[in-house]
PDB file of C-alpha atoms in Angstrom:
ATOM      1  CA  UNK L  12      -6.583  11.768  15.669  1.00  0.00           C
ATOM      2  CA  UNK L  13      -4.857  11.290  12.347  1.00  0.00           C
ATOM      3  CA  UNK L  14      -6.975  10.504   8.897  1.00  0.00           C
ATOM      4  CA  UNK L  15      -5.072   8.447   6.285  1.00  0.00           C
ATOM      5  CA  UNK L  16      -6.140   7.537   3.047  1.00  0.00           C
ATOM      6  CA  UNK L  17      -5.016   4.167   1.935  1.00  0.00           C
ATOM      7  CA  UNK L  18      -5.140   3.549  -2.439  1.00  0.00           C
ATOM      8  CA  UNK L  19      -3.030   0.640  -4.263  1.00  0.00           C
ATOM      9  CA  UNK L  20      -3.397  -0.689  -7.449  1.00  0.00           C
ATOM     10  CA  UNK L  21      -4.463   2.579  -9.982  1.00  0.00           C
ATOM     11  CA  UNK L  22      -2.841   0.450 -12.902  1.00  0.00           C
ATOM     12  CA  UNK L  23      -2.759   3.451 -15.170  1.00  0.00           C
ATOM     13  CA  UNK L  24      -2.985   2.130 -18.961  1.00  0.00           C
ATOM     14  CA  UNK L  25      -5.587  -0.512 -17.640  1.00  0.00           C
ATOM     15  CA  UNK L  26      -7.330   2.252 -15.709  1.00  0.00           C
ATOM     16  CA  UNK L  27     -11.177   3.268 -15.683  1.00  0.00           C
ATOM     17  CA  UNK L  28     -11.716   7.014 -16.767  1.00  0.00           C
ATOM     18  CA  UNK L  29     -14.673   7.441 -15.606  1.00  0.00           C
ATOM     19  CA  UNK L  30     -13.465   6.781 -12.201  1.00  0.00           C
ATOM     20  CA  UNK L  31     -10.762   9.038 -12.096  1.00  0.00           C
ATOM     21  CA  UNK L  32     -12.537  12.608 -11.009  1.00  0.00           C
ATOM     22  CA  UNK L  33     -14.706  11.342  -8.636  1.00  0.00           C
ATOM     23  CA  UNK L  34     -11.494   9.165  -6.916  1.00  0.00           C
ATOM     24  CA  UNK L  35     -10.129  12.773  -6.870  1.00  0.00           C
ATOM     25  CA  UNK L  36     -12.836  14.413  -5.475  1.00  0.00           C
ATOM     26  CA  UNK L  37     -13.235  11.990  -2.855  1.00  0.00           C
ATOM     27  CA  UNK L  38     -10.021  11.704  -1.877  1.00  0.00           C
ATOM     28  CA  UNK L  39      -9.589  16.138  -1.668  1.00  0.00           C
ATOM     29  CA  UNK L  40     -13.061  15.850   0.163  1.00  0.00           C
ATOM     30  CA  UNK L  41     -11.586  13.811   2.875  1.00  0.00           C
ATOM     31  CA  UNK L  42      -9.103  16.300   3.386  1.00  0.00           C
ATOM     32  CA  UNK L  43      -6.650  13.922   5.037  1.00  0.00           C
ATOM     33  CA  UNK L  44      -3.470  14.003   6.716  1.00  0.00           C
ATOM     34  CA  UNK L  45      -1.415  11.554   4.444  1.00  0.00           C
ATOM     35  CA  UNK L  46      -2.123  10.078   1.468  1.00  0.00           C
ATOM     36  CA  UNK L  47      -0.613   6.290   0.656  1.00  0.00           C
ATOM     37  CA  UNK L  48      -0.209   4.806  -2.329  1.00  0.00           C
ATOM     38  CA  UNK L  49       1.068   1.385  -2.031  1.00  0.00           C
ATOM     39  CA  UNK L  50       2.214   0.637  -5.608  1.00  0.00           C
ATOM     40  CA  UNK L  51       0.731   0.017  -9.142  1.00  0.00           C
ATOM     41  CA  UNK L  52       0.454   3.052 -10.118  1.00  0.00           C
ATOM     42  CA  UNK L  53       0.824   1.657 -14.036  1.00  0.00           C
ATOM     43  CA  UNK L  54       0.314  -1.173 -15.929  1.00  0.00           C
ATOM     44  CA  UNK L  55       3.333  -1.490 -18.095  1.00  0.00           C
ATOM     45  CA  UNK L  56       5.892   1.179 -16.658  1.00  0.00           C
ATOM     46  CA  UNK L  57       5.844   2.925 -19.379  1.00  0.00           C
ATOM     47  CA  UNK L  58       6.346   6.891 -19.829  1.00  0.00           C
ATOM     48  CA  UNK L  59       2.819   7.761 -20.602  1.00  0.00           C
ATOM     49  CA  UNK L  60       1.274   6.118 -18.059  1.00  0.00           C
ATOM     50  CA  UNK L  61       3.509   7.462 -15.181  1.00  0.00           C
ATOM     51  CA  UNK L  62       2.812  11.123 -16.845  1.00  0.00           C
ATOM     52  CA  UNK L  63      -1.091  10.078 -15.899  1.00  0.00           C
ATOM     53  CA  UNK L  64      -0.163   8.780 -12.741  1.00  0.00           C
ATOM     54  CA  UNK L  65       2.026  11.811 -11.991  1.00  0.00           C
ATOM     55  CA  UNK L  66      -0.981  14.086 -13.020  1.00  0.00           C
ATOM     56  CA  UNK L  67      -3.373  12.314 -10.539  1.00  0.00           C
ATOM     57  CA  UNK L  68      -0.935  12.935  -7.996  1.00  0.00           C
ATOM     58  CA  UNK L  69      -0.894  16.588  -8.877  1.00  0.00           C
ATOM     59  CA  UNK L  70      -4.338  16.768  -8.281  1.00  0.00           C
ATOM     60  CA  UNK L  71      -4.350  15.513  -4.708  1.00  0.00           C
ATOM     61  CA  UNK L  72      -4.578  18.377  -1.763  1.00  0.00           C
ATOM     62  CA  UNK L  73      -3.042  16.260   1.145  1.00  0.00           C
ATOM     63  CA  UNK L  74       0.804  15.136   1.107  1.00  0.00           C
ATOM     64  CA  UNK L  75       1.700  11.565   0.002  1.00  0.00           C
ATOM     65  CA  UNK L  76       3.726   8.668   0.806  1.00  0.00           C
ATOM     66  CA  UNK L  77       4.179   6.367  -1.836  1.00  0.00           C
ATOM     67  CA  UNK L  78       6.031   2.855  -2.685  1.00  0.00           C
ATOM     68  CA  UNK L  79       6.200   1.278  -5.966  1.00  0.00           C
ATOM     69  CA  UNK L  80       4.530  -2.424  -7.306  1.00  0.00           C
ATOM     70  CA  UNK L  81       5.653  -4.975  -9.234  1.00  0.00           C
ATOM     71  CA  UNK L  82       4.020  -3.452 -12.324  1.00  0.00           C
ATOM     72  CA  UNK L  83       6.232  -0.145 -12.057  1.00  0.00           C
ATOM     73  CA  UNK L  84       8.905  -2.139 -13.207  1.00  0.00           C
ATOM     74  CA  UNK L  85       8.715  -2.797 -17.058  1.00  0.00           C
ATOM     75  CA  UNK L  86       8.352  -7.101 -17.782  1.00  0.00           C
ATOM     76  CA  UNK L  87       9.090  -6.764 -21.469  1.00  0.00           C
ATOM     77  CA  UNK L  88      12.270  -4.823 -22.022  1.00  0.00           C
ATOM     78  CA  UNK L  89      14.611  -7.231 -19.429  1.00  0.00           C
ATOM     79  CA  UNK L  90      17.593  -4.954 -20.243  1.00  0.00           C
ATOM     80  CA  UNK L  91      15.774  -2.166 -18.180  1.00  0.00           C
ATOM     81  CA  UNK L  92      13.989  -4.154 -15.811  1.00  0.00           C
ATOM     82  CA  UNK L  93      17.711  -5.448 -14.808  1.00  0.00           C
ATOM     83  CA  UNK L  94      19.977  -2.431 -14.791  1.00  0.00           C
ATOM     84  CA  UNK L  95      17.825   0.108 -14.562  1.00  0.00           C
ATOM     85  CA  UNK L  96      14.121  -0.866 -13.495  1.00  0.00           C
ATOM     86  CA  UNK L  97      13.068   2.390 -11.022  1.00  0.00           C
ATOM     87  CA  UNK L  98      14.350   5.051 -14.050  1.00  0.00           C
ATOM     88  CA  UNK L  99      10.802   6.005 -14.608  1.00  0.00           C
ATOM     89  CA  UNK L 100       9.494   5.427 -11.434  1.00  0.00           C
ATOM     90  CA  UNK L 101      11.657   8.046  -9.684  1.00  0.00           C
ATOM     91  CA  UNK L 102      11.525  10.535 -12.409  1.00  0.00           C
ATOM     92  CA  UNK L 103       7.591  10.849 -12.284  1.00  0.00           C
ATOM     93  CA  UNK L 104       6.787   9.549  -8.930  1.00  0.00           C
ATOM     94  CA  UNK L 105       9.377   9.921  -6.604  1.00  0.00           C
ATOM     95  CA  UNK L 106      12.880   9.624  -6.187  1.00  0.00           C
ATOM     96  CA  UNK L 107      12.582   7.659  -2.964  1.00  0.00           C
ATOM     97  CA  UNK L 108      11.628   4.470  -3.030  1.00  0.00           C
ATOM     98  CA  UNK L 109      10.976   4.152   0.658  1.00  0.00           C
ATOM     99  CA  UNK L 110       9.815   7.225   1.974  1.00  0.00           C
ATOM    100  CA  UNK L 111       8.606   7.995   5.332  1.00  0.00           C
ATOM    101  CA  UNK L 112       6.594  10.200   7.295  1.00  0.00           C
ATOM    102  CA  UNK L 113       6.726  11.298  11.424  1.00  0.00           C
ATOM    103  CA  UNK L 114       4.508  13.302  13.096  1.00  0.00           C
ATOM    104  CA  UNK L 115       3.622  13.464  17.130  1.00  0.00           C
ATOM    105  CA  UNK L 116       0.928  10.612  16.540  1.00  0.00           C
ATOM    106  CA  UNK L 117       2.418   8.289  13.926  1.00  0.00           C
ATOM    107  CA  UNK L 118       5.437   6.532  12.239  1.00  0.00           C
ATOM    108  CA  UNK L 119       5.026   5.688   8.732  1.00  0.00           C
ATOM    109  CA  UNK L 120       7.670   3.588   6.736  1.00  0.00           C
ATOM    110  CA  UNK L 121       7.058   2.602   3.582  1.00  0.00           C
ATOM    111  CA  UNK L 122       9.211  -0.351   2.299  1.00  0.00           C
ATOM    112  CA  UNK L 123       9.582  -1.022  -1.610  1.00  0.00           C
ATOM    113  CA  UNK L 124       9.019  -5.218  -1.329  1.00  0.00           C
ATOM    114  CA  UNK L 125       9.143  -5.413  -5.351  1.00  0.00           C
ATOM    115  CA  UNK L 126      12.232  -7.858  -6.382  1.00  0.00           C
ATOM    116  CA  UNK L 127      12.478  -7.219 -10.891  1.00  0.00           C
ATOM    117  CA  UNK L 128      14.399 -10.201 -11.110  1.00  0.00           C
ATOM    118  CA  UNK L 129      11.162 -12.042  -9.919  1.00  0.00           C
ATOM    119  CA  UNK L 130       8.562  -9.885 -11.409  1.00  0.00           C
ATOM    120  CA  UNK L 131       5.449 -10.363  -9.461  1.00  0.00           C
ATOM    121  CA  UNK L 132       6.486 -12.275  -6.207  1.00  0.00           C
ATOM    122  CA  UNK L 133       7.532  -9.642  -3.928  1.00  0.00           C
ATOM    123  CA  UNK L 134      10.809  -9.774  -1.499  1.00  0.00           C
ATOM    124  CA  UNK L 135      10.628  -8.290   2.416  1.00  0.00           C
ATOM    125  CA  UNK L 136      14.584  -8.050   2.918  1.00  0.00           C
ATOM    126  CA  UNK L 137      16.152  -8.103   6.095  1.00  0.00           C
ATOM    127  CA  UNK L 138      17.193  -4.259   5.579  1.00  0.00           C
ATOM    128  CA  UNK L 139      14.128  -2.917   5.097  1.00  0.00           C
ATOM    129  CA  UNK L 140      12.856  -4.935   8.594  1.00  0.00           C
ATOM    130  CA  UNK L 141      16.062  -3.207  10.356  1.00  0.00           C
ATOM    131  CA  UNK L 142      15.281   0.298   9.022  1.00  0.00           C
ATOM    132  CA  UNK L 143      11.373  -0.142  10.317  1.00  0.00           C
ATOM    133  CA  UNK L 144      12.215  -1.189  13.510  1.00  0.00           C
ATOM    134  CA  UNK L 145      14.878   0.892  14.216  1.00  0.00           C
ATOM    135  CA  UNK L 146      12.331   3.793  13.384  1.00  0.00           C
ATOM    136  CA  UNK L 147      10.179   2.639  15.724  1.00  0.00           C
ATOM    137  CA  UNK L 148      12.638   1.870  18.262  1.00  0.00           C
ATOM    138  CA  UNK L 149      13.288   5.573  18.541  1.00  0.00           C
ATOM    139  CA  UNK L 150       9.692   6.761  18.333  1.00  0.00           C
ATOM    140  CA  UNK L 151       8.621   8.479  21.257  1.00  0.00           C
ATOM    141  CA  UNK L 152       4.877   8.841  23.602  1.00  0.00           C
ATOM    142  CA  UNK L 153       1.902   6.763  22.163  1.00  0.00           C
ATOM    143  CA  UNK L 154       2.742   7.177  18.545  1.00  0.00           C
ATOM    144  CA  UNK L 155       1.155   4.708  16.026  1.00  0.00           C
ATOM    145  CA  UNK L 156       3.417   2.714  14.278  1.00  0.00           C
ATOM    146  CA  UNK L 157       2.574   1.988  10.200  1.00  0.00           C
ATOM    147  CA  UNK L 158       4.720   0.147   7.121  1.00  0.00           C
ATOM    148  CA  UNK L 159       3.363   0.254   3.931  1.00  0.00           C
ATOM    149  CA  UNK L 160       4.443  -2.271   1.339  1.00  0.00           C
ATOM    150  CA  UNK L 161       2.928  -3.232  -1.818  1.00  0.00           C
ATOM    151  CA  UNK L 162       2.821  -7.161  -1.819  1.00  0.00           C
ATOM    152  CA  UNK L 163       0.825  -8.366   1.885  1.00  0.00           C
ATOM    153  CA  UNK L 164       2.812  -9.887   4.393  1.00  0.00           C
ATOM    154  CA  UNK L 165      -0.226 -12.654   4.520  1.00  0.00           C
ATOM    155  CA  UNK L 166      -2.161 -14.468   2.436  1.00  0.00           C
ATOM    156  CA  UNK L 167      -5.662 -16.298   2.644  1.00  0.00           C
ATOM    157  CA  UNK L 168      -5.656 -20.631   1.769  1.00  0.00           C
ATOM    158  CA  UNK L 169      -6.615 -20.665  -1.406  1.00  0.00           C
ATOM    159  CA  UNK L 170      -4.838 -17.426  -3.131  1.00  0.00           C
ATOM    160  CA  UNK L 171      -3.440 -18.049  -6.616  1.00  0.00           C
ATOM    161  CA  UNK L 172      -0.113 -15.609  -6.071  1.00  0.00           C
ATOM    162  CA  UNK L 173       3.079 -16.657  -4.427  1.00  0.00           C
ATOM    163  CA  UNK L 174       3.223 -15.229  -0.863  1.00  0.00           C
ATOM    164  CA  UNK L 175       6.428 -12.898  -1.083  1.00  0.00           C
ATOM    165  CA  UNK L 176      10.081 -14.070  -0.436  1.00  0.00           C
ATOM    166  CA  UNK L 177      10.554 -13.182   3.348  1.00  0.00           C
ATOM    167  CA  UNK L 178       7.169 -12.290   4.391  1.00  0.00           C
ATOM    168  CA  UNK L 179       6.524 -14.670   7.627  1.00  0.00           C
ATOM    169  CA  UNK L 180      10.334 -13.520   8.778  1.00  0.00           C
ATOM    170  CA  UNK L 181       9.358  -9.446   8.290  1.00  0.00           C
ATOM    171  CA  UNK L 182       5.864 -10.137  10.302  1.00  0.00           C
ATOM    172  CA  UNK L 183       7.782 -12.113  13.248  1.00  0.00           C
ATOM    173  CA  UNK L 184      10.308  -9.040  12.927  1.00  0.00           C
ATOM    174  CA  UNK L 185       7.749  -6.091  13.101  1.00  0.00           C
ATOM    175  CA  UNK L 186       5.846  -7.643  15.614  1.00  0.00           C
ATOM    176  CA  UNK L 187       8.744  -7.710  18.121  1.00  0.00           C
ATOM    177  CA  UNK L 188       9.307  -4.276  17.370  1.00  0.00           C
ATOM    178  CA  UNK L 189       6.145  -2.702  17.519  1.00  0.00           C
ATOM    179  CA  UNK L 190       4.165  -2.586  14.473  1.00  0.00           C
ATOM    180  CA  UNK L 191       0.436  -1.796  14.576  1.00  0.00           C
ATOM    181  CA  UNK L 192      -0.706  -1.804  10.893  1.00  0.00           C
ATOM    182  CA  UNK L 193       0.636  -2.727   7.326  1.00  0.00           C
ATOM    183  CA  UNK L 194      -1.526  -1.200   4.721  1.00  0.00           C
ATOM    184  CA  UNK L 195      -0.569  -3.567   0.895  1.00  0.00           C
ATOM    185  CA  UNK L 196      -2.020  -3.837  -2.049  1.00  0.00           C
ATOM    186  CA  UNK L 197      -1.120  -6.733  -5.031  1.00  0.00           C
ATOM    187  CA  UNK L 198      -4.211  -8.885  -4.347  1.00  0.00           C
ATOM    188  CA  UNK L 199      -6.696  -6.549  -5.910  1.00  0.00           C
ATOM    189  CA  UNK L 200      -9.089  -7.533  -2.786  1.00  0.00           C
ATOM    190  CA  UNK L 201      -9.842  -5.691   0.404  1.00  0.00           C
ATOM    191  CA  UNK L 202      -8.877  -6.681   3.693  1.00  0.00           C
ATOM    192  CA  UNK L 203      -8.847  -5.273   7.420  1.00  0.00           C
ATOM    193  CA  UNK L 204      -8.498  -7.858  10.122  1.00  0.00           C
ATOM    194  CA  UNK L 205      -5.403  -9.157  12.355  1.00  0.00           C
ATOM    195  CA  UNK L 206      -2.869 -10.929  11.130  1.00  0.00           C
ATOM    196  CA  UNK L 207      -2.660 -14.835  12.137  1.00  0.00           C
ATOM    197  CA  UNK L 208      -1.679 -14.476  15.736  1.00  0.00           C
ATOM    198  CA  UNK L 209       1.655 -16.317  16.412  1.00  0.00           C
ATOM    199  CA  UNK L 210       1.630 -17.540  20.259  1.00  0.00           C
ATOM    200  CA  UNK L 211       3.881 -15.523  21.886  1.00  0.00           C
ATOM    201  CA  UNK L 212       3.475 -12.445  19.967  1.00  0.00           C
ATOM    202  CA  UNK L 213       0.988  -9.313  19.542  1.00  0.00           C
ATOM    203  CA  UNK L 214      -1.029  -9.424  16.647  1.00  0.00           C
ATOM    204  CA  UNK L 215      -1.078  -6.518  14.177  1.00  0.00           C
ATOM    205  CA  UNK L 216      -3.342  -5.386  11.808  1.00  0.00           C
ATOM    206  CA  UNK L 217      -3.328  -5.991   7.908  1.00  0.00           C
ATOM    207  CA  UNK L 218      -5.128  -3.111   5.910  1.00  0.00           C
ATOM    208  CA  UNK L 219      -5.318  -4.441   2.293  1.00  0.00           C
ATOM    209  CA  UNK L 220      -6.556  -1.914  -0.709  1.00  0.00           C
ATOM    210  CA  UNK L 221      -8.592  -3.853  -3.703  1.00  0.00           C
ATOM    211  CA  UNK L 222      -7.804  -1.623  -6.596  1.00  0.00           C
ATOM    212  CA  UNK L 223      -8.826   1.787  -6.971  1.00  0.00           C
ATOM    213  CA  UNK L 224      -8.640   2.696 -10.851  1.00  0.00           C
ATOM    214  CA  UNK L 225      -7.920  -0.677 -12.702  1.00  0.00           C
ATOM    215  CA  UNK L 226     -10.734  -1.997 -15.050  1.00  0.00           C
ATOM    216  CA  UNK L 227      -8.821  -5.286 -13.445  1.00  0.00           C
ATOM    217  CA  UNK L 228     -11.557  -5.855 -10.910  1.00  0.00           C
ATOM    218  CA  UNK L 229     -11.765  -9.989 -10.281  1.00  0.00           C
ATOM    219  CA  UNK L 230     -15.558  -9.662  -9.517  1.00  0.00           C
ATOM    220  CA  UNK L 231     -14.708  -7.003  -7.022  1.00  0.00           C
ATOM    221  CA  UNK L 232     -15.299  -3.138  -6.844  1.00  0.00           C
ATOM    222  CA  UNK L 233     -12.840  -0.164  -7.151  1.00  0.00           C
ATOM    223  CA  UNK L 234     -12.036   0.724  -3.279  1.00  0.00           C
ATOM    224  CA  UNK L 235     -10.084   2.702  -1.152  1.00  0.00           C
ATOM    225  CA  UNK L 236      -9.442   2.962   2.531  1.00  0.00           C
ATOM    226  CA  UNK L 237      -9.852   5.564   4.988  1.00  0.00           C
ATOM    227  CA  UNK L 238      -8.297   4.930   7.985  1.00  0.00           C
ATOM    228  CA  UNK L 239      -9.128   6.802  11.333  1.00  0.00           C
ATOM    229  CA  UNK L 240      -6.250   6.875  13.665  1.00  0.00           C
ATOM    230  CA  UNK L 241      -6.741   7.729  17.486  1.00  0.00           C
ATOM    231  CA  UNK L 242      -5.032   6.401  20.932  1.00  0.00           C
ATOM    232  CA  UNK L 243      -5.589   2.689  20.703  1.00  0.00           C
ATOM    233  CA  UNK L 244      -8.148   2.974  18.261  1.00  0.00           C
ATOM    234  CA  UNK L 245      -7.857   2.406  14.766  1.00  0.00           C
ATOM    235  CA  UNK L 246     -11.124   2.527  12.341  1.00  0.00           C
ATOM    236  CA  UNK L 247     -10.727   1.649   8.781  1.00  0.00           C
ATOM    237  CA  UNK L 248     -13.364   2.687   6.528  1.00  0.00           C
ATOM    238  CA  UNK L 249     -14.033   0.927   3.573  1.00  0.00           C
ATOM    239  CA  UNK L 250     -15.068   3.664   0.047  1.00  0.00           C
ATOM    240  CA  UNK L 251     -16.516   2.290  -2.991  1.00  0.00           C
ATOM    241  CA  UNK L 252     -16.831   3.352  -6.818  1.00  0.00           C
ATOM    242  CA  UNK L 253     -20.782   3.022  -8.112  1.00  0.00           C
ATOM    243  CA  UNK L 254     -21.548   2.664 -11.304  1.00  0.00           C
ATOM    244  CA  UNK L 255     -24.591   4.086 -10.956  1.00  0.00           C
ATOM    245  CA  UNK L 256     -23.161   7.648 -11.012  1.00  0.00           C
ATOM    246  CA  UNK L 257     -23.150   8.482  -7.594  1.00  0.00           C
ATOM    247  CA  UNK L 258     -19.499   8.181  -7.294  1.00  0.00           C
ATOM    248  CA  UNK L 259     -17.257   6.960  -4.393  1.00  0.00           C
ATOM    249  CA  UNK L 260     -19.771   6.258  -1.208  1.00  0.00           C
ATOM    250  CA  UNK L 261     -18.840   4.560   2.146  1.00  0.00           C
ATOM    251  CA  UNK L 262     -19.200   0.567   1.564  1.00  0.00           C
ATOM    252  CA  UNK L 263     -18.627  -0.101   5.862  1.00  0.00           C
ATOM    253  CA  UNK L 264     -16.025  -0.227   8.122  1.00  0.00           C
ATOM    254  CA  UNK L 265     -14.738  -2.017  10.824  1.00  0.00           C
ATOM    255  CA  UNK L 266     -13.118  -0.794  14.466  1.00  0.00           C
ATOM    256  CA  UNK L 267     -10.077  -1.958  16.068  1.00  0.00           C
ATOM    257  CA  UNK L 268      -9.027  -1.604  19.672  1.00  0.00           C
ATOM    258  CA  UNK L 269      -5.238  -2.109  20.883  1.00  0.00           C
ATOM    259  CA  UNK L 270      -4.751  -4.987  23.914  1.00  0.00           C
ATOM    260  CA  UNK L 271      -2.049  -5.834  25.573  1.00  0.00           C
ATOM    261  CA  UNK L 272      -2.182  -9.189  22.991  1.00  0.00           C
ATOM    262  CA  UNK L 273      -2.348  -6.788  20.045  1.00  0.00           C
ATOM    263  CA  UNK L 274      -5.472  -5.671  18.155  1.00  0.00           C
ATOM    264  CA  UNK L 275      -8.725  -6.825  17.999  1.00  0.00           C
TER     265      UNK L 275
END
């Protein structure tokens, strides 16, 4: 079995201090196998708050894969945003902007989906669907099979942001080549459920973060995911922040079994 903890969203500069030790504690206490971070770690890209984001990261026990958010890319100065938006980002963060992680029971591939030229509406390009399936292509035995992106490949009727450039093209792609789960972030709202199933096709699983630091909240609570990985079985475990003191607490969860038609 493999234990992954899923943040998004920290927002550093719009962040909630009095969440940030027990997020750490919780996290360590988990003692997980990987750590991922799909994007946000700042509000405004700037050098102070990646230093805060790079300390948090310091703190954490377990390794981590992370991919940057819309928001790591500075909106005001368009000089930098243009010819040089991921400076900061890899300097504090990581150099890699799509890292990925292997193991004898999983596949992880993260995929950076932010476009700066269109700040907050993500783009899946046809690259990044190559590179994931040709990982998977050569993964061997029963291994899962994970991308993590920071804008969702799906969005509920009703939702306010732009679904990103090339999303229903990358879900039609990674379903044909195996994907079980993408874990986003971007909505600030938790999700675990299949995606839409598309006749013809196995149906995945979308693992959506809310927002684990930001004082952003949208009449939600800061969250995080645990996610319990084992042979056809995938159980994602919803923690939440209380203000009552008492720290980061289990919130529910919800099991998923692999079919033959995908996961339900």
């Amino acid at each position: 079995m493999r234990r992954l903890v899923h943040l998004s969203d920290l927002h550093f500069g719009r962040d909630r201090a009095e969440v940030l030790a027990p997020l750490t504690r919780a996290v360590n206490a988990l003692a997980p196998d990987l750590i991922i971070i799909s994007g946000d770690f700042t509000q405004r890209a700037t050098e102070k708050q990646f230093a805060a984001a790079a300390d948090f990261l310091a703190a954490l026990h377990a390794p981590t894969l992370c991919v940057p958010g819309n928001h790591d890319v500075p909106l005001h100065n368009l000089f930098v945003r243009i010819f040089m938006p991921w400076r900061r980002y890899r300097r504090w963060i990581n150099a890699d902007l799509q890292p990925s992680y292997e193991d004898d029971e999983m596949v992880v591939i993260g995929v950076n989906t932010v476009n700066p030229l269109a700040w907050q509406r993500g783009w899946f390009r046809s690259r990044a669907m190559r590179r994931a399936c040709a990982a998977f292509g050569t993964s061997t035995g029963a291994r899962a099979h994970i991308v993590v992106a920071h804008h969702p490949l799906e969005h509920l009727p009703g939702e306010a942001k732009s679904l990103m450039r090339g999303a229903s093209k990358g879900l039609r792609r990674l379903s044909d080549c195996g994907v079980d789960a993408v874990l986003s972030g971007h909505l600030h709202s938790w999700r675990a459920e299949p995606f839409v199933q598309t006749e013809g096709r196995v149906s995945a699983l979308q693992v959506h973060a809310g927002t684990t630091l930001s004082n952003r909240l949208r009449d939600k609570v800061n969250d995080f995911n645990l996610l319990e990985i084992d042979r056809g079985r995938l159980t994602v475990i919803r923690h939440a922040f209380a203000d009552s003191g008492s720290g980061f607490s289990e919130m529910g969860s919800v099991t998923f079994h692999k079919t033959p038609d995908g996961w339900i």
